[in-house]
Amino acid sequence: QLQLVESGGGLVQPGGSLRLSCAASGSTLDAYALAWFRQVPGKERDHVSCISRLGYSKAYADSVQGRFTISRDTAKSTMYLQMNSLKPEDTAVYSCAADRRTSGCSRMSKDYDYWGQGTQVTVSS
């Protein structure tokens, strides 16, 4: 059974950077398409970025395009989200997700079968 654990969240000032990690256990990640989602209390979970199983296809939400970069390291069974030029509106709980049924990059949370517990990112001065 695949388990996902996020790390790297924290408090950062506007304009700062963070790198989130999503580490897998119980299985390797090479058979999964992966994604990052984020959620603010009282609001729906939003897609941030996704990466296909082989890593060739990536997608980003308009709000993070050009500031965030998704990547995956098959050897380490880990996915990353490099977040630069952070803004207060990026404050949320960030969760990683894995999908074994397709090889592509989906922006829909319903397409993902496995989820991490989330890591808090707070952007504030």
XYZ file of N, CA and C in Angstrom:
375
model
N 0.842 -1.189 0.000
C 0.000 0.000 0.000
C 0.885 1.249 0.000
N 0.663 2.087 -0.973
C 1.452 3.314 -1.073
C 1.081 4.277 0.042
N 2.088 4.853 0.663
C 1.891 5.913 1.639
C 2.736 7.109 1.235
N 2.168 8.297 1.398
C 2.838 9.533 1.010
C 3.005 10.426 2.233
N 4.181 11.022 2.356
C 4.452 11.922 3.477
C 5.072 13.204 2.950
N 4.405 14.325 3.219
C 4.918 15.626 2.798
C 5.817 16.226 3.881
N 6.735 17.065 3.450
C 7.589 17.817 4.364
C 8.036 19.096 3.669
N 8.589 20.009 4.457
C 9.147 21.222 3.878
C 8.303 22.469 4.058
N 7.108 22.312 4.612
C 6.282 23.490 4.841
C 6.830 24.344 5.971
N 6.214 25.520 6.148
C 6.655 26.402 7.214
C 6.185 27.816 6.991
N 6.767 28.716 7.762
C 6.455 30.144 7.669
C 7.539 30.844 6.863
N 7.143 31.628 5.889
C 8.087 32.343 5.039
C 7.526 33.724 4.742
N 8.416 34.681 4.546
C 7.984 36.035 4.215
C 7.592 36.133 2.751
N 6.731 37.067 2.410
C 6.407 37.285 0.988
C 7.673 37.497 0.167
N 7.699 36.864 -1.008
C 8.877 36.914 -1.863
C 9.873 35.804 -1.611
N 9.676 35.067 -0.542
C 10.582 33.989 -0.187
C 10.307 32.709 -0.948
N 11.069 31.666 -0.588
C 10.977 30.378 -1.273
C 10.870 29.245 -0.265
N 10.236 28.183 -0.703
C 10.186 26.922 0.036
C 10.239 25.794 -0.967
N 10.745 24.642 -0.529
C 10.676 23.441 -1.354
C 9.959 22.361 -0.571
N 8.843 21.921 -1.113
C 8.088 20.836 -0.502
C 8.560 19.504 -1.084
N 8.546 18.481 -0.247
C 8.873 17.129 -0.673
C 7.712 16.201 -0.367
N 7.557 15.199 -1.194
C 6.541 14.166 -0.988
C 7.244 12.827 -1.148
N 7.472 12.152 -0.040
C 8.208 10.894 -0.050
C 7.252 9.712 0.017
N 7.565 8.683 -0.754
C 6.717 7.497 -0.810
C 7.311 6.356 0.005
N 6.425 5.563 0.582
C 6.829 4.312 1.217
C 5.792 3.261 0.877
N 6.192 2.003 0.958
C 5.280 0.915 0.633
C 5.253 0.572 -0.836
N 5.746 1.479 -1.665
C 5.804 1.263 -3.110
C 6.651 2.371 -3.703
N 7.176 2.101 -4.887
C 7.897 3.165 -5.583
C 6.904 4.042 -6.333
N 7.348 5.229 -6.701
C 6.458 6.192 -7.350
C 6.461 6.094 -8.872
N 7.287 5.239 -9.453
C 7.434 5.251 -10.902
C 6.184 4.776 -11.630
N 5.254 4.140 -10.917
C 4.027 3.674 -11.559
C 2.870 4.668 -11.427
N 3.142 5.844 -10.897
C 2.080 6.793 -10.576
C 2.271 8.151 -11.247
N 1.175 8.717 -11.696
C 1.145 10.150 -11.977
C 0.956 10.851 -10.634
N 1.509 12.055 -10.499
C 1.554 12.718 -9.207
C 1.058 14.152 -9.301
N 0.649 14.680 -8.171
C 0.153 16.059 -8.166
C 0.281 16.685 -6.792
N 0.238 18.000 -6.791
C 0.124 18.792 -5.560
C -1.218 19.526 -5.597
N -1.896 19.519 -4.476
C -3.117 20.285 -4.279
C -2.941 21.136 -3.027
N -3.763 22.157 -2.887
C -3.728 22.954 -1.673
C -5.142 23.324 -1.253
N -5.295 23.555 0.039
C -6.619 23.847 0.573
C -6.531 24.849 1.707
N -7.432 25.808 1.658
C -7.603 26.801 2.719
C -8.873 26.444 3.475
N -8.909 26.580 4.796
C -10.119 26.228 5.548
C -11.355 26.909 4.987
N -12.405 26.113 4.798
C -13.660 26.650 4.304
C -13.754 26.716 2.798
N -12.687 26.328 2.106
C -12.693 26.361 0.646
C -12.383 24.980 0.084
N -12.672 24.817 -1.195
C -12.402 23.539 -1.849
C -10.905 23.361 -2.074
N -10.519 22.093 -2.213
C -9.141 21.769 -2.532
C -8.854 22.172 -3.976
N -7.760 22.878 -4.189
C -7.400 23.367 -5.517
C -6.155 22.663 -6.050
N -6.180 22.411 -7.342
C -5.002 21.854 -8.008
C -3.899 22.909 -8.079
N -2.686 22.505 -7.801
C -1.525 23.398 -7.905
C -0.671 23.000 -9.103
N -0.308 21.719 -9.156
C 0.556 21.251 -10.229
C 0.473 19.736 -10.316
N 0.750 19.194 -11.500
C 0.801 17.749 -11.660
C 1.921 17.382 -12.618
N 2.328 16.122 -12.529
C 3.400 15.615 -13.376
C 3.052 14.192 -13.774
N 3.253 13.880 -15.042
C 2.897 12.561 -15.545
C 3.834 11.494 -15.003
N 3.455 10.247 -15.248
C 4.210 9.128 -14.692
C 5.674 9.140 -15.132
N 5.924 9.470 -16.374
C 7.295 9.496 -16.869
C 7.945 10.863 -16.730
N 7.177 11.835 -16.269
C 7.746 13.154 -16.023
C 7.793 14.084 -17.215
N 7.273 13.628 -18.370
C 7.381 14.462 -19.569
C 6.315 15.537 -19.629
N 5.187 15.300 -18.978
C 4.086 16.247 -19.014
C 3.892 16.864 -17.636
N 3.804 18.195 -17.614
C 3.577 18.924 -16.367
C 2.501 19.975 -16.604
N 1.809 20.320 -15.541
C 0.799 21.369 -15.639
C 0.772 22.157 -14.334
N 0.397 23.418 -14.465
C 0.363 24.309 -13.304
C -0.928 25.114 -13.303
N -1.402 25.437 -12.114
C -2.497 26.382 -12.000
C -2.002 27.747 -12.470
N -2.895 28.527 -13.044
C -2.521 29.854 -13.538
C -1.895 30.705 -12.439
N -2.377 30.533 -11.231
C -1.932 31.370 -10.117
C -0.493 31.108 -9.694
N 0.063 29.951 -10.093
C 1.438 29.619 -9.690
C 2.380 29.481 -10.870
N 1.846 29.548 -12.086
C 2.663 29.427 -13.297
C 3.820 30.420 -13.265
N 5.019 29.927 -13.525
C 6.192 30.781 -13.538
C 6.845 30.975 -12.180
N 6.183 30.568 -11.120
C 6.742 30.701 -9.772
C 7.042 29.348 -9.132
N 6.236 28.346 -9.448
C 6.392 27.013 -8.864
C 6.929 26.059 -9.927
N 7.701 25.075 -9.475
C 8.231 24.050 -10.368
C 8.063 22.682 -9.722
N 7.421 21.766 -10.449
C 7.224 20.404 -9.963
C 8.291 19.514 -10.574
N 8.741 18.532 -9.792
C 9.714 17.572 -10.306
C 9.578 16.269 -9.535
N 10.183 15.224 -10.074
C 10.144 13.928 -9.412
C 11.484 13.248 -9.561
N 11.870 12.506 -8.538
C 13.115 11.751 -8.537
C 12.739 10.286 -8.332
N 12.760 9.538 -9.416
C 12.330 8.143 -9.349
C 13.203 7.323 -8.413
N 14.499 7.565 -8.453
C 15.435 6.796 -7.625
C 15.161 6.992 -6.138
N 14.723 8.191 -5.774
C 14.440 8.489 -4.365
C 12.963 8.331 -4.024
N 12.149 7.963 -4.999
C 10.692 7.855 -4.795
C 10.146 9.099 -4.113
N 10.525 10.237 -4.627
C 10.149 11.510 -4.032
C 9.738 12.507 -5.110
N 8.743 13.285 -4.792
C 8.306 14.382 -5.666
C 8.575 15.693 -4.941
N 8.815 16.737 -5.703
C 9.136 18.024 -5.117
C 8.248 19.121 -5.699
N 8.108 20.189 -4.937
C 7.485 21.406 -5.441
C 8.335 22.575 -4.970
N 9.078 23.162 -5.904
C 9.870 24.343 -5.601
C 8.973 25.557 -5.757
N 8.844 26.322 -4.685
C 7.940 27.472 -4.678
C 8.764 28.733 -4.463
N 8.768 29.593 -5.465
C 9.502 30.861 -5.400
C 8.535 32.030 -5.445
N 9.029 33.202 -5.078
C 8.221 34.427 -5.108
C 6.879 34.216 -4.424
N 6.915 33.649 -3.257
C 5.682 33.305 -2.555
C 4.881 34.543 -2.169
N 3.570 34.382 -2.209
C 2.636 35.456 -1.901
C 1.742 35.034 -0.734
N 1.177 35.985 -0.009
C 0.274 35.619 1.093
C -0.870 34.709 0.644
N -1.328 34.879 -0.583
C -2.424 34.042 -1.082
C -2.002 32.608 -1.370
N -0.725 32.313 -1.268
C -0.257 30.926 -1.384
C -0.405 30.165 -0.064
N -0.776 30.861 0.997
C -0.953 30.216 2.296
C -2.049 29.167 2.229
N -1.712 27.944 2.609
C -2.653 26.817 2.540
C -1.982 25.574 3.099
N -2.764 24.528 3.239
C -2.210 23.191 3.480
C -1.987 22.543 2.123
N -0.756 22.126 1.888
C -0.388 21.511 0.621
C -0.314 19.991 0.793
N -0.992 19.283 -0.127
C -1.014 17.828 -0.073
C -0.548 17.255 -1.398
N 0.171 16.134 -1.316
C 0.547 15.442 -2.544
C -0.392 14.265 -2.758
N -0.499 13.857 -4.016
C -1.435 12.799 -4.385
C -0.846 11.964 -5.505
N -1.270 10.699 -5.569
C -0.765 9.769 -6.578
C -1.918 9.043 -7.257
N -1.760 8.836 -8.557
C -2.787 8.186 -9.382
C -2.136 7.061 -10.169
N -2.619 5.845 -9.977
C -2.040 4.699 -10.684
C -2.820 4.337 -11.940
N -4.021 4.860 -12.082
C -4.884 4.417 -13.173
C -4.528 5.037 -14.512
N -3.926 6.204 -14.492
C -3.557 6.840 -15.750
C -2.101 7.256 -15.698
N -1.520 7.478 -16.859
C -0.122 7.902 -16.927
C 0.008 9.400 -17.111
N -1.119 10.067 -17.390
C -1.071 11.486 -17.683
C -1.109 12.359 -16.457
N -1.350 13.632 -16.684
C -1.312 14.660 -15.643
C -2.729 15.213 -15.492
N -3.397 14.887 -14.391
C -4.771 15.321 -14.174
C -4.838 16.427 -13.134
N -5.723 17.408 -13.401
C -5.945 18.504 -12.454
C -7.110 18.206 -11.509
N -7.718 17.025 -11.664
C -8.920 16.692 -10.908
C -8.571 15.853 -9.681
N -8.978 16.299 -8.503
C -8.643 15.562 -7.292
C -9.273 14.180 -7.267
N -10.431 14.015 -7.930
C -11.116 12.720 -7.934
C -10.322 11.642 -8.669
N -9.348 12.035 -9.461
C -8.553 11.066 -10.212
C -7.427 10.450 -9.386
N -7.205 10.947 -8.186
C -6.079 10.505 -7.367
C -6.550 9.586 -6.245
N -5.816 8.490 -6.093
C -6.214 7.443 -5.160
C -5.515 7.527 -3.807
N -4.329 8.089 -3.803
C -3.528 8.123 -2.579
C -3.171 9.562 -2.250
N -3.238 9.880 -0.958
C -3.008 11.247 -0.499
C -2.102 11.258 0.724
N -1.283 12.293 0.805
C -0.519 12.527 2.016
C -1.367 13.287 3.028
N -0.783 13.522 4.209
C -1.533 14.168 5.285
C -1.523 15.689 5.176
N -0.627 16.218 4.366
C -0.563 17.656 4.156
C 0.508 18.339 4.990
N 0.996 19.463 4.483
C 1.970 20.282 5.202
C 1.556 21.744 5.077
N 1.619 22.472 6.175
C 1.160 23.859 6.195
C 2.220 24.786 5.619
N 1.785 25.642 4.714
C 2.631 26.715 4.191
C 1.962 28.038 4.557
N 2.693 28.891 5.248
C 2.177 30.192 5.643
C 3.112 31.272 5.121
N 2.557 32.183 4.330
C 3.334 33.290 3.770
C 2.845 34.572 4.425
N 3.698 35.133 5.249
C 3.293 36.301 6.020
C 4.517 37.072 6.485
N 4.373 38.385 6.580
C 5.456 39.210 7.107
C 5.270 39.434 8.614
